[in-house]
Coordinates of C-alpha atoms and ligand atoms in Angstrom, one line a residue:
X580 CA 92.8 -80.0 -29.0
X581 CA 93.1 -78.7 -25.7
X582 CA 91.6 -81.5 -22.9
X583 CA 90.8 -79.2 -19.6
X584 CA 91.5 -80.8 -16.2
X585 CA 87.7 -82.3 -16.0
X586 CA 88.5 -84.0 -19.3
X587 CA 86.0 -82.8 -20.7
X588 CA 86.1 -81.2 -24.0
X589 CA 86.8 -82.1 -27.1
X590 CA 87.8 -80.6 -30.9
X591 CA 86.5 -82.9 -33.3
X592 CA 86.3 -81.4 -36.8
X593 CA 83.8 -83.2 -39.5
X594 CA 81.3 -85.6 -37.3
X595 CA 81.6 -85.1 -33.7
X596 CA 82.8 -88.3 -32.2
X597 CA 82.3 -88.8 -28.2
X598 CA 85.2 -90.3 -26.9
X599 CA 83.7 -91.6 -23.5
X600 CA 87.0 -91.4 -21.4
X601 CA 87.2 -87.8 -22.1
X602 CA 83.7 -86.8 -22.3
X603 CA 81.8 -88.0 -19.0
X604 CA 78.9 -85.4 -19.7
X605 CA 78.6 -82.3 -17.3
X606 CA 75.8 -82.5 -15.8
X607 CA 74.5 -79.2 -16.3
X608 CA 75.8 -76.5 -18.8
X609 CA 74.6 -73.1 -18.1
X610 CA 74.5 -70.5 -20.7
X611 CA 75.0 -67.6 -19.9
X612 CA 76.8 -65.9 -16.3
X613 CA 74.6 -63.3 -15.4
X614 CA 72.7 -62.7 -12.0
X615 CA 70.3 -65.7 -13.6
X616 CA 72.6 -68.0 -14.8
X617 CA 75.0 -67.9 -11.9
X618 CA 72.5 -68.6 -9.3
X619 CA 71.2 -71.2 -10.7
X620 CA 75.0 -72.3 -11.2
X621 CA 74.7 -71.8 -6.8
X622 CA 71.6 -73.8 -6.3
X623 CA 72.8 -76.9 -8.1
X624 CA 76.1 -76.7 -6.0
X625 CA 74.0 -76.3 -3.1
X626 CA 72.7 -79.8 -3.9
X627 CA 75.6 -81.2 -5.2
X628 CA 75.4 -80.9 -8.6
X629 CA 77.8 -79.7 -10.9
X630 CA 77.3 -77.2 -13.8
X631 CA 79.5 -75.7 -16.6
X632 CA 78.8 -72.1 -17.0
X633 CA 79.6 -70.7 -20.4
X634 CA 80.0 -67.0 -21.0
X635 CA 80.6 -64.8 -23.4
X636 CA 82.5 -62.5 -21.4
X637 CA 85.8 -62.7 -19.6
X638 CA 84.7 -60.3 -16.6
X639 CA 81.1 -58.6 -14.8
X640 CA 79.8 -56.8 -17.0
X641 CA 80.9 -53.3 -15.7
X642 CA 77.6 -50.8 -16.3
X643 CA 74.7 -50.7 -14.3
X644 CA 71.1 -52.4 -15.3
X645 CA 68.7 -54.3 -13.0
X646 CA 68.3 -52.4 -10.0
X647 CA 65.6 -53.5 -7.6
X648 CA 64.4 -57.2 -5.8
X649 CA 61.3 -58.0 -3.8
X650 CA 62.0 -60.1 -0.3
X651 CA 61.2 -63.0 -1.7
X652 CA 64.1 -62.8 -4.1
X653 CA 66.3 -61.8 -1.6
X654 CA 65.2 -65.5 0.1
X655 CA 66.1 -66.9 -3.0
X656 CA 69.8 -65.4 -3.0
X657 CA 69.5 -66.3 0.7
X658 CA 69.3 -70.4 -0.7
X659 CA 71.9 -69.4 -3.3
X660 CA 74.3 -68.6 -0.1
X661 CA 74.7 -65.0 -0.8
X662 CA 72.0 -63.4 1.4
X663 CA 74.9 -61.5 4.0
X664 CA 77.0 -60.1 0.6
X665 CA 73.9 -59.2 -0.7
X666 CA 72.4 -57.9 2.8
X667 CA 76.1 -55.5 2.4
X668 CA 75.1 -53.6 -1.1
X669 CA 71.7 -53.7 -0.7
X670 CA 69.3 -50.0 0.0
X671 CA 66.0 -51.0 1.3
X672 CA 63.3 -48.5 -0.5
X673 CA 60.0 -47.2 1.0
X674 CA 58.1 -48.3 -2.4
X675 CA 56.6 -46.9 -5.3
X676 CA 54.7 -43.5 -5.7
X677 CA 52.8 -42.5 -8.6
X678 CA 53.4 -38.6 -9.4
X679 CA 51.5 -36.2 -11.7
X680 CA 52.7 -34.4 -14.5
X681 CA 53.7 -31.6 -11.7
X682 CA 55.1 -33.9 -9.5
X683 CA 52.1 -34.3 -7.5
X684 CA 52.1 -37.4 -5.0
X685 CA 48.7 -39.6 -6.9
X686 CA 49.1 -42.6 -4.5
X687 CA 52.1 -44.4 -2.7
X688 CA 52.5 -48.3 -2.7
X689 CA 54.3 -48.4 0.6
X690 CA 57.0 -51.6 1.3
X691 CA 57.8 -52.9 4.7
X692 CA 61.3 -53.2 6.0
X693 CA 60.3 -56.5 7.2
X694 CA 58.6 -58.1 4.8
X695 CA 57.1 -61.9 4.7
X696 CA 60.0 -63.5 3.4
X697 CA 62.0 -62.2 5.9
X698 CA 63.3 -59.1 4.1
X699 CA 62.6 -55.4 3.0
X700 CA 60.0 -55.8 0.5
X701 CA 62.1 -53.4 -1.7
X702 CA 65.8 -53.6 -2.2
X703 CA 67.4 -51.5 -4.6
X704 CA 71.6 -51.9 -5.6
X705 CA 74.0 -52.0 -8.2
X706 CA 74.2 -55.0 -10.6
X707 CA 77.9 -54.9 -11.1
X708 CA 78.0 -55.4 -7.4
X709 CA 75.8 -58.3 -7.3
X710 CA 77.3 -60.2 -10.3
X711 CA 80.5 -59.6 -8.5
X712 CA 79.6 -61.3 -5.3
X713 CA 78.0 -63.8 -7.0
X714 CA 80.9 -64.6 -9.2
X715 CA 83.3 -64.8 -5.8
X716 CA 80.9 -67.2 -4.3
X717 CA 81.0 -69.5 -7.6
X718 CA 84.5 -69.7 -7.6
X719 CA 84.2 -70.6 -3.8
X720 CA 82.2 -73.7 -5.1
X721 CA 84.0 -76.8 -6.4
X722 CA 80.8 -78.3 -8.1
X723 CA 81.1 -75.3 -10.2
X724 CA 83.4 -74.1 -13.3
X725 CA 83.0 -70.7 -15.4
X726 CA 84.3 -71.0 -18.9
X727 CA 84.4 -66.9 -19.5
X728 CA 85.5 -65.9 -22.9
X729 CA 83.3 -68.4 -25.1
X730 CA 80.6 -68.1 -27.4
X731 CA 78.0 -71.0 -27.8
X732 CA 77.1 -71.6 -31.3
X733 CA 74.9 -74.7 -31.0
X734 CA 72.6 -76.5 -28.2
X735 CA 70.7 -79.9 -29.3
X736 CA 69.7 -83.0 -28.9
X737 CA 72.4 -85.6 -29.4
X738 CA 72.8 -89.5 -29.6
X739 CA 75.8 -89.4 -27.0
X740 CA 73.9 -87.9 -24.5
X741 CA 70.9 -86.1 -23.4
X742 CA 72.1 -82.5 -24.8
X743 CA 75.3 -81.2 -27.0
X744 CA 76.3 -77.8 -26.0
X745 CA 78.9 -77.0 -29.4
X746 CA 81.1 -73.4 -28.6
X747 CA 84.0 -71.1 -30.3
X748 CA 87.2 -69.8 -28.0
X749 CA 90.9 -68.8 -28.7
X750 CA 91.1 -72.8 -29.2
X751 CA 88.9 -73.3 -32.0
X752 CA 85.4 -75.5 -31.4
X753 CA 84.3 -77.7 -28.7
X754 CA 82.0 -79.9 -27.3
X755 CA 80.2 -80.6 -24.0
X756 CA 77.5 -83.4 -22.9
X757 CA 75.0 -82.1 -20.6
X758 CA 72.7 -84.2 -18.8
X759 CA 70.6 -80.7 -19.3
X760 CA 70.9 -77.5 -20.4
X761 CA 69.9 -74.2 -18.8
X762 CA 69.5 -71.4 -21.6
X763 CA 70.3 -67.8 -19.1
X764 CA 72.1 -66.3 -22.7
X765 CA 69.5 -63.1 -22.3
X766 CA 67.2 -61.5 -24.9
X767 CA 69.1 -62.8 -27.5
X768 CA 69.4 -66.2 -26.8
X769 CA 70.4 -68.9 -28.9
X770 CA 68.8 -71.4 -26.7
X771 CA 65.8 -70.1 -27.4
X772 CA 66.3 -70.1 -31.3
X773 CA 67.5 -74.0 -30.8
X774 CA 64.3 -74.8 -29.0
X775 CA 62.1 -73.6 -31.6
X776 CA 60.6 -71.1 -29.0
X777 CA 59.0 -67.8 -30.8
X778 CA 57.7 -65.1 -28.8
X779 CA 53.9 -64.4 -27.5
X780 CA 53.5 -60.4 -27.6
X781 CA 52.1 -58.9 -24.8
X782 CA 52.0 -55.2 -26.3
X783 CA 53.9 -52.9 -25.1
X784 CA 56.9 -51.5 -27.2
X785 CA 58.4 -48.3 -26.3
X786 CA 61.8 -46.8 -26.6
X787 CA 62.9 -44.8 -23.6
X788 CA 66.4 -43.7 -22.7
X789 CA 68.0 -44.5 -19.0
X790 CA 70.5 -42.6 -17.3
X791 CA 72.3 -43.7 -14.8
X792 CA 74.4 -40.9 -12.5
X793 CA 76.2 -40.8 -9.3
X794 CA 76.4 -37.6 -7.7
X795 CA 76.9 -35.7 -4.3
X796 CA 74.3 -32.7 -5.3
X797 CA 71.2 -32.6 -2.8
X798 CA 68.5 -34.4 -5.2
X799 CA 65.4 -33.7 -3.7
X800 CA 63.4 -37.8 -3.6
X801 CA 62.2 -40.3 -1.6
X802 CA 63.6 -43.3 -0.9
X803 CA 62.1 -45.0 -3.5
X804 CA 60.9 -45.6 -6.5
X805 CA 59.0 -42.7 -8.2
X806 CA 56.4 -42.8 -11.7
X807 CA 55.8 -39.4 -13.1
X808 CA 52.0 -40.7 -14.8
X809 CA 52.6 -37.5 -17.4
X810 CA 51.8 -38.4 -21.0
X811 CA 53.8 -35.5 -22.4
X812 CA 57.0 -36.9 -20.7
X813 CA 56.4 -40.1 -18.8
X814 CA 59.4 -40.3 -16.7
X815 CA 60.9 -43.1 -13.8
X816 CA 62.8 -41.7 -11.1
X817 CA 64.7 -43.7 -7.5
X818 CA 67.5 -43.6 -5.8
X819 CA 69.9 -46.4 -5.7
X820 CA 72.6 -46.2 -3.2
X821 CA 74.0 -43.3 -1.1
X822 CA 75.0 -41.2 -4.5
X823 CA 73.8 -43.2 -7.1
X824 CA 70.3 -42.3 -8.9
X825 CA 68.6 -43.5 -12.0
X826 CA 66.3 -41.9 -14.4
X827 CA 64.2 -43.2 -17.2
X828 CA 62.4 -40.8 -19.8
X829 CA 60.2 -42.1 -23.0
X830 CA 62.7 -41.0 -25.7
X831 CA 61.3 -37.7 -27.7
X832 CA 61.8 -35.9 -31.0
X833 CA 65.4 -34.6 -30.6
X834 CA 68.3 -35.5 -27.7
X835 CA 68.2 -33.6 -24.5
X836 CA 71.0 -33.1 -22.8
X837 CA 70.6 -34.9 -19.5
X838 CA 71.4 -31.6 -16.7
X839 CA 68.6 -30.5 -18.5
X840 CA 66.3 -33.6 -18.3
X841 CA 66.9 -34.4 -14.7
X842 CA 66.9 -30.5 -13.9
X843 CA 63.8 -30.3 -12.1
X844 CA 65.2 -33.1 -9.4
X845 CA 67.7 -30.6 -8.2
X846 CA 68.3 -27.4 -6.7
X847 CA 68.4 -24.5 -9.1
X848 CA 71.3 -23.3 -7.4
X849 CA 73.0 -26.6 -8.4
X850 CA 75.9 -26.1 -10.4
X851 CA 77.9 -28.6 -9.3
X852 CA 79.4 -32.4 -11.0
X853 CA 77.4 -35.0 -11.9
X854 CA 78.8 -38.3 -13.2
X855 CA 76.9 -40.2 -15.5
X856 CA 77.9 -43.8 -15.4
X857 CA 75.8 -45.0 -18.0
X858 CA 73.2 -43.2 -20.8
X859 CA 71.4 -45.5 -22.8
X860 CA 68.4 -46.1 -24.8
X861 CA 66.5 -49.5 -25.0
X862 CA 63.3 -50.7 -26.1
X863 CA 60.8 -51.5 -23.2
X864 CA 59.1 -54.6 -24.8
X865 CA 56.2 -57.0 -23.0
X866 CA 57.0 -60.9 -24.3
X867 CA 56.9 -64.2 -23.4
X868 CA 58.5 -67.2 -24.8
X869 CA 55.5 -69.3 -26.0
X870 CA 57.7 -72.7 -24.6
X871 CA 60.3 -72.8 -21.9
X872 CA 61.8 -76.7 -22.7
X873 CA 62.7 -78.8 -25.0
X874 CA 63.8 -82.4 -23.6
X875 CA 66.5 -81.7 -21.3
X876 CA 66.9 -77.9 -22.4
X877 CA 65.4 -74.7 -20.6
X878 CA 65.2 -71.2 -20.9
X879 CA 65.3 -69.4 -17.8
X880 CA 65.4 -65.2 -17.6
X881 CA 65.5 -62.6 -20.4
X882 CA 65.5 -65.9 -22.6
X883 CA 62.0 -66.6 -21.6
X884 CA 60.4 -63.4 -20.9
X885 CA 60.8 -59.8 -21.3
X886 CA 59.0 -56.9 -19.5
X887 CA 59.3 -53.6 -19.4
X888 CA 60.9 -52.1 -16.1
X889 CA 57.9 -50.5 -14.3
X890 CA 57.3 -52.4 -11.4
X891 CA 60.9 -53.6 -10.9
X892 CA 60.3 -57.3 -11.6
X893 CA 62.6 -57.9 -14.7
X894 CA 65.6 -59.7 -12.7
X895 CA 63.0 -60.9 -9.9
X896 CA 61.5 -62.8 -13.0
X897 CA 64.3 -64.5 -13.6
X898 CA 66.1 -65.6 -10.2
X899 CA 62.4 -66.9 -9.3
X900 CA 62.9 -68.9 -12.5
X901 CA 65.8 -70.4 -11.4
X902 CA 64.6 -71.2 -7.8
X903 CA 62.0 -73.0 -9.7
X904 CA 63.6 -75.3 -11.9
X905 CA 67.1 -76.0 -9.8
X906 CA 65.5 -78.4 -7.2
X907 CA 63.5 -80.1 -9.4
X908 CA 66.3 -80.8 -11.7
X909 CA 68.8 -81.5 -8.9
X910 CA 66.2 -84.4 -7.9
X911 CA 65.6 -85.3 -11.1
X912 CA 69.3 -85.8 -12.0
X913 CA 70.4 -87.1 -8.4
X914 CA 67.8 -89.3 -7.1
X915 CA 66.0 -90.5 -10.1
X916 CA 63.2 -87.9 -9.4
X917 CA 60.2 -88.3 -11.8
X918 CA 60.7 -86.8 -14.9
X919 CA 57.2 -85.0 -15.0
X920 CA 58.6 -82.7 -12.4
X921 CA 60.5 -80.4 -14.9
X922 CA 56.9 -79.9 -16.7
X923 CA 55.8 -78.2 -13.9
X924 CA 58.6 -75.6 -14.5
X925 CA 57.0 -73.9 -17.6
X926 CA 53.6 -74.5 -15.8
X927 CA 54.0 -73.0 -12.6
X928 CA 56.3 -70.3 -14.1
X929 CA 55.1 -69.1 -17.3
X930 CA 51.5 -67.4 -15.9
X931 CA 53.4 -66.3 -12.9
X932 CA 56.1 -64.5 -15.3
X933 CA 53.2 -63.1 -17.8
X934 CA 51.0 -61.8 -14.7
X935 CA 53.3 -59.6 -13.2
X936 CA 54.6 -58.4 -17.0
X937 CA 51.1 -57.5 -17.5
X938 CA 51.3 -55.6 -14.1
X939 CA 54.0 -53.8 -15.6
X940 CA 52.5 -53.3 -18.6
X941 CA 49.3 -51.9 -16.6
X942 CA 52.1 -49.3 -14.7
X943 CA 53.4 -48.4 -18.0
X944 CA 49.9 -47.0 -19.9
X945 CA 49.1 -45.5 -16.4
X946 CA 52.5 -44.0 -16.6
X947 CA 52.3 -43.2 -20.7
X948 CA 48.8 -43.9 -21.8
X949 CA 48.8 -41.7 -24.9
X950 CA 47.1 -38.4 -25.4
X951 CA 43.6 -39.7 -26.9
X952 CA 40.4 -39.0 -24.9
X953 CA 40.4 -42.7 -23.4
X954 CA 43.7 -41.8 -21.8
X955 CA 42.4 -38.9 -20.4
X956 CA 39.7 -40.6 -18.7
X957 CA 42.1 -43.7 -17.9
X958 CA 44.0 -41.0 -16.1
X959 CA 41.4 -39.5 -14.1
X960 CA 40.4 -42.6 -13.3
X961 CA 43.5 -43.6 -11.7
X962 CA 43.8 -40.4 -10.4
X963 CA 40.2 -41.4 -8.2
X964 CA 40.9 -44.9 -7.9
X965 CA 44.6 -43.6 -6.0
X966 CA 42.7 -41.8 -3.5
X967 CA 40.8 -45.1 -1.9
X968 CA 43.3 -46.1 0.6
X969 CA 42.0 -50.2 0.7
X970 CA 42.4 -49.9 -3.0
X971 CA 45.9 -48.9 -3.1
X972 CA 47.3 -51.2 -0.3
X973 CA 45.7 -54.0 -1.8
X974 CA 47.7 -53.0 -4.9
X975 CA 50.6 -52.6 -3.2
X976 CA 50.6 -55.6 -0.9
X977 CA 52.4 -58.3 -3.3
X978 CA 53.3 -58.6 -6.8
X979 CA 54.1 -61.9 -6.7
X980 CA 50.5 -63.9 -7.1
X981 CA 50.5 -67.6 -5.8
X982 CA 51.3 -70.3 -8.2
X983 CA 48.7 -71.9 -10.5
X984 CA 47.6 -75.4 -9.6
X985 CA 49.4 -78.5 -11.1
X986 CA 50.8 -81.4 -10.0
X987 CA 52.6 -80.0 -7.3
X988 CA 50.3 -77.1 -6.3
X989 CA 46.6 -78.5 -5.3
X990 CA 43.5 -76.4 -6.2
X991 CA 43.1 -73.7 -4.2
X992 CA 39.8 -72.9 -2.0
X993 CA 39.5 -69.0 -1.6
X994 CA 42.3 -68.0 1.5
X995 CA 44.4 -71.1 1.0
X996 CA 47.3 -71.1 1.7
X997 CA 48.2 -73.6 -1.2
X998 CA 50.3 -72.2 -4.1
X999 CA 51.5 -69.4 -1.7
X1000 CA 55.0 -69.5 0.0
X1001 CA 55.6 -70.4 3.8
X1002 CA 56.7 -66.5 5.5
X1003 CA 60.2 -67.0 6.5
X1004 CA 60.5 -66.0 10.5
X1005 CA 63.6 -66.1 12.6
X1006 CA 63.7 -69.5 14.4
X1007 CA 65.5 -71.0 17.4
X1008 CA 66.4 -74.3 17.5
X1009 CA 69.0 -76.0 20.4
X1010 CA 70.1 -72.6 21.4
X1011 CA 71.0 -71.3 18.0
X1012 CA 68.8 -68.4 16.0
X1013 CA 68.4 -68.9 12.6
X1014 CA 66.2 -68.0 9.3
X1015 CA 63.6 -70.1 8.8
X1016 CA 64.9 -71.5 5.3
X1017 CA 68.2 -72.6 6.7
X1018 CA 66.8 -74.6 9.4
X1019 CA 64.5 -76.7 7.1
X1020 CA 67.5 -77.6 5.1
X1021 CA 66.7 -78.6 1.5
X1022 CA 63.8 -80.8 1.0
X1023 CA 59.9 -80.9 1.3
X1024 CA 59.1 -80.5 4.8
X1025 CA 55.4 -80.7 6.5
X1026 CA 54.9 -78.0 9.2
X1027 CA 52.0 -78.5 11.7
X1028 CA 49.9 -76.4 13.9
X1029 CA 50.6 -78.6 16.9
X1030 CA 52.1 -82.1 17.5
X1031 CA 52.0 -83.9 14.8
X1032 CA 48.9 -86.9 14.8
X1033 CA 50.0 -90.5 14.3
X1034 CA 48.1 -91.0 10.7
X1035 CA 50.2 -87.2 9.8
X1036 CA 53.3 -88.5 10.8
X1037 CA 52.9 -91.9 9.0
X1038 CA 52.4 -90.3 5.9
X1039 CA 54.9 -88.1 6.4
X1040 CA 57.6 -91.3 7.3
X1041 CA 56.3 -92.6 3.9
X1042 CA 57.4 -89.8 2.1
X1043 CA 60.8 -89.3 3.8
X1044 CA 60.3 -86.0 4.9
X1045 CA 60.2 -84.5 8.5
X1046 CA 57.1 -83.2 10.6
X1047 CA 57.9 -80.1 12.4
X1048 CA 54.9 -78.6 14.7
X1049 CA 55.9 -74.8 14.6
X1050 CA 55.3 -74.3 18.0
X1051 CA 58.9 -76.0 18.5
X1052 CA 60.2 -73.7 16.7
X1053 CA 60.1 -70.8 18.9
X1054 CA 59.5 -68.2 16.2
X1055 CA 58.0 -64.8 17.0
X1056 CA 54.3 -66.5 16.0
X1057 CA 54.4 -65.7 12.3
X1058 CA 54.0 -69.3 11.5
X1059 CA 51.0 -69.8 13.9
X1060 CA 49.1 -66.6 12.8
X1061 CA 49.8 -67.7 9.3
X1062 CA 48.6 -71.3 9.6
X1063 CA 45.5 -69.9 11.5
X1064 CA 44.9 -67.4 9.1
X1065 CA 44.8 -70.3 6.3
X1066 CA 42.6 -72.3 8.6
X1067 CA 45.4 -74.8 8.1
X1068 CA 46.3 -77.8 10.6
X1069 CA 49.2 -78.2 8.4
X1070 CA 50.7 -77.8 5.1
X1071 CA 53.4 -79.9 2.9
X1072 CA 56.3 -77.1 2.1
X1073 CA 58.2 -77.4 -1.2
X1074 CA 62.2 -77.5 -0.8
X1075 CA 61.3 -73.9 -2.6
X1076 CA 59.0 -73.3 0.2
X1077 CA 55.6 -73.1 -1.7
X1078 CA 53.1 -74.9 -0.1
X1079 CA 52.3 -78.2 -2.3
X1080 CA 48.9 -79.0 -0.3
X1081 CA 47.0 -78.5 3.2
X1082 CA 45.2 -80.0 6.1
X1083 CA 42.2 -77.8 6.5
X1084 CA 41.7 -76.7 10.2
X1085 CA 40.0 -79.9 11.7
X1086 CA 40.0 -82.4 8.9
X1087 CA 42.6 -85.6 9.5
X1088 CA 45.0 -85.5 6.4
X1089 CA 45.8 -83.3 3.3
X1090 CA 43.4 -82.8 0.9
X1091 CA 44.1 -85.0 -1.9
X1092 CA 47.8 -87.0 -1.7
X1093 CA 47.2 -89.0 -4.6
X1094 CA 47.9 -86.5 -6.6
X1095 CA 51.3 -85.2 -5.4
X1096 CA 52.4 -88.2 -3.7
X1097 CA 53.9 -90.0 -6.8
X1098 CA 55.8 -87.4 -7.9
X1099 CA 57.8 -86.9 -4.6
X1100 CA 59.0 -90.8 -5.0
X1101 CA 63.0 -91.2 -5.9
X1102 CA 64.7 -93.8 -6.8
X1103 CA 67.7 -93.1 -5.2
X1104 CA 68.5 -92.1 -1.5
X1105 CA 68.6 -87.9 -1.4
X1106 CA 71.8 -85.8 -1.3
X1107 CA 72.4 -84.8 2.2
X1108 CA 71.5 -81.5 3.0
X1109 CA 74.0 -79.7 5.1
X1110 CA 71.9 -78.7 8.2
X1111 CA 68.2 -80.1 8.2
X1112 CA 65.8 -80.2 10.8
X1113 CA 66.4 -84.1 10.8
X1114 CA 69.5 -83.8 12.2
X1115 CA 68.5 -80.9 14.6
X1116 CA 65.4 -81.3 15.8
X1117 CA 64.3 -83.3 18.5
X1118 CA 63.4 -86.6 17.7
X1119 CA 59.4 -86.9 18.6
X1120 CA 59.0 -83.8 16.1
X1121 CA 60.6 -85.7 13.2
X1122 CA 59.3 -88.5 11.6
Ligands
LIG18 O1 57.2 -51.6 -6.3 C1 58.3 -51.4 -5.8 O2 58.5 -51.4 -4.6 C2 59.4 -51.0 -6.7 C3 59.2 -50.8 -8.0 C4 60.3 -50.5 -9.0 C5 61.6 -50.8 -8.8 C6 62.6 -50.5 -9.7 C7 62.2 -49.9 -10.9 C8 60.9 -49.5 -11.1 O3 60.6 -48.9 -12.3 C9 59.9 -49.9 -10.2

């Protein structure tokens, strides 16, 4: 039996026997070190709580896969404290185009370089390079300890504790109690098996191969993301970095050799080296786990949805997962947070997750639709509906819809704000310039149009969280023209930064606080966050 310095595991063959003194339960195990899994390994830390990362693997795994994020992911890695590293290996694209069989342009989602959250809309990069930096900044964080090398064989309930994580290394068997667990173990997972989840198809099953290739050769492309809509040989094309480009191509009778598949990308007086890093095939599937929890465990990622690559969301999918669920559980773990707040999890996140797979799914028949008459007229169709330029920045404008209502998202009117996140601007606050997110710290916050009224600010006392009228913040207007926009007086911001409820524009107080109100109540007094506006701002524009 091996005890590690946390005292913390235990060999026990037969009946597992808890022996308290060496056993204190982790308070989160996370399965699984990938992108998913170690962010939300850096979002617990952020609050202070401590996790136990398990993974198969001693190292990154080496080879290239997700390769694209949307702003308000990079916001998310921004909370995760890797937003500069990231900022460092990051490309931002133009967009998406969608290309005839000839190569024709059909329409072009354009992305901003200075999108809402604060970020290029479009980001593309290497994920070797950003497990790597994300595995540097977990070992920068003491709350957080990577078991590499392991394989999990068992997640359940168990009398000694809320969750019994049971794995295999060079040592033999182990055990770990987990105040919860969070299942990031991929397409594959076991957590999901545990759970009892099964999948919900949502139809779409193709095999295509993906080939990865750095080169210096003069590829003729965009920078960004191109669809070739060609049923005959549906085909993805981008660039990555500097000399690093993917392609995707629906797999076909017979191998091609790949000079000859990516051929009409380059010069024909091209004969020079190409290196490709990485040739593989997969199977593009649409699927959503059909439940994300079981008592204490969760699935985030791959182990709760799959989509095929199209629009670029797969890995999006899952960090927003883990953005999700971290501060709920964090307040749930550390200030005796109501326990009805991790249902909202697989509620908020589940018809976000399957909307933008079925946006994917949409890309993909445009992109493959089959040879039958239909997809002949689907085609043309598409072909039309590309040339209405409202049409096709409307479809480009966000992929990301606003949440659903629940508990912690009120109804939404038509152009409420509610359910939508809060645009992150650069802010200045006693002389020093900062994002948005970082200011606000990491609780709920209310933000106001003006000063906040006395009934507005009682409420807010009540319920421990600051008032901030933007106009102190000295932003660039973003958060006035977006309040106005929403016809908003003010709104109640989520420590994720979706907005829980509103003021309407002239009405006295938000909408309906009875029904988030309860849920916000702790028991406990909150972790301190390590810069808020409470202990920034000045006092009248705090509670
Ligand atoms: O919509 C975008 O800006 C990017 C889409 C994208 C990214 C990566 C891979 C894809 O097939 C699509």
């Amino acid at each position: 039996m091996t005890a590690d310095q946390a005292g913390r595991r235990d060999t026990a063959p037969g009946p597992v026997q808890r022996n308290p003194a060496q056993t204190a339960p982790a308070p989160v195990v996370v399965i699984g070190a990938g992108p998913v899994g170690v962010t939300a390994a850096l979002l617990l830390a952020r609050r202070g709580v401590r996790t136990v990362i398990l993974e198969r693997h001693q190292d990154v795994y080496p080879l290239p896969r997700a390769v694209a994020t949307d702003d308000e992911v990079r916001r998310i890695l921004q909370a995760a404290g890797v937003g500069e590293e990231f900022a460092a290996i990051a490309r931002p694209a133009n967009g998406l185009r969608l290309l005839d069989a000839r190569h024709r342009v059909m329409a072009e989602f354009r992305r901003s370089e200075h999108g809402r959250h604060g970020y290029p809309q479009t980001s593309m990069f290497d994920q070797p390079d950003l497990e790597r930096l994300l595995r540097d900044a977990l070992a920068r964080r003491p709350e957080c300890e990577l078991r590499g090398g392991v394989e999990v064989t068992g997640v359940g309930p168990d009398p000694a504790g809320p969750v019994r994580v049971t794995y295999r290394d060079a040592d033999g068997e182990h055990h770990l109690w987990a105040e919860a667990v969070l299942g990031c173990d991929g397409a594959g997972s076991l957590t999901r098996d545990a759970i009892g989840a099964a999948w919900e198809d949502l139809c779409f099953e193709e095999r295509w191969t993906v080939i990865d290739v750095r080169t210096q050769a003069d590829v003729r492309c965009w920078e960004g993301v191109d669809q070739v809509c060609d049923p005959h040989r549906p085909a993805t094309f981008m660039r990555v970095g500097e000399d690093r480009y993917r392609w995707e191509f629906r797999l076909q009778e017979g191998r091609q050799p790949v000079r000859e598949l990516i051929a009409p990308w380059l010069s024909p007086s091209y004969d020079g080296a190409f290196d490709v890093v990485r040739e593989t095939q997969y199977t593009f599937r649409a699927r959503v786990a059909d439940r994300w929890r079981s008592g204490r465990v969760f699935l985030l990622g791959d182990a709760a949805h799959l989509t095929p690559p199209f629009v670029g969301q797969g890995l999006c999918s899952g960090l927003r997962d883990a953005y999700n669920l971290t501060w709920k559980l964090a307040r749930v773990l550390q200030q005796g947070g109501d326990e009805r707040l991790l249902d909202t999890y697989e509620s908020e996140r589940k018809p976000h997750a399957r909307h933008v797979i079925r946006l994917a799914v949409a890309m993909g028949w445009a992109m493959t639709g089959g040879q039958d008459g239909a997809a002949a007229l689907r085609r043309r169709i598409l072909a039309a509906a590309c040339r209405i330029p409202g049409l096709t920045a409307a479809a480009g404008r966000d992929l990301s819809p606003p949440l659903t209502a629940g508990p912690l998202v009120r109804r939404r009117r038509r152009r409420s704000l509610v359910g939508t996140h809060c645009p992150q601007p650069w802010v200045a606050l006693d002389g020093r310039r900062s994002r948005l997110d970082d200011m606000l710290g990491d609780g709920f916050t209310v933000l106001t149009a003006a000063e906040p009224w006395p009934s507005l600010r009682a409420l807010a006392h009540g319920l421990g969280v600051p008032a901030i009228p933007v106009t102190g913040l000295r932003d660039d207007g973003t958060l006035t023209a977006w309040l106005r926009a929403g016809r908003a007086d003010a709104v109640l911001l989520r420590p994720d930064r979706v907005v829980t409820d509103v003021v309407p524009a002239g009405a006295h107080d938000f909408t309906d606080t009875a029904a988030w109100a309860s849920l916000l109540h702790t028991t406990r007094s909150p972790h301190p966050s390590p810069r808020t506006v409470e202990n920034s701002l000045p006092r009248s524009a705090t509670r």
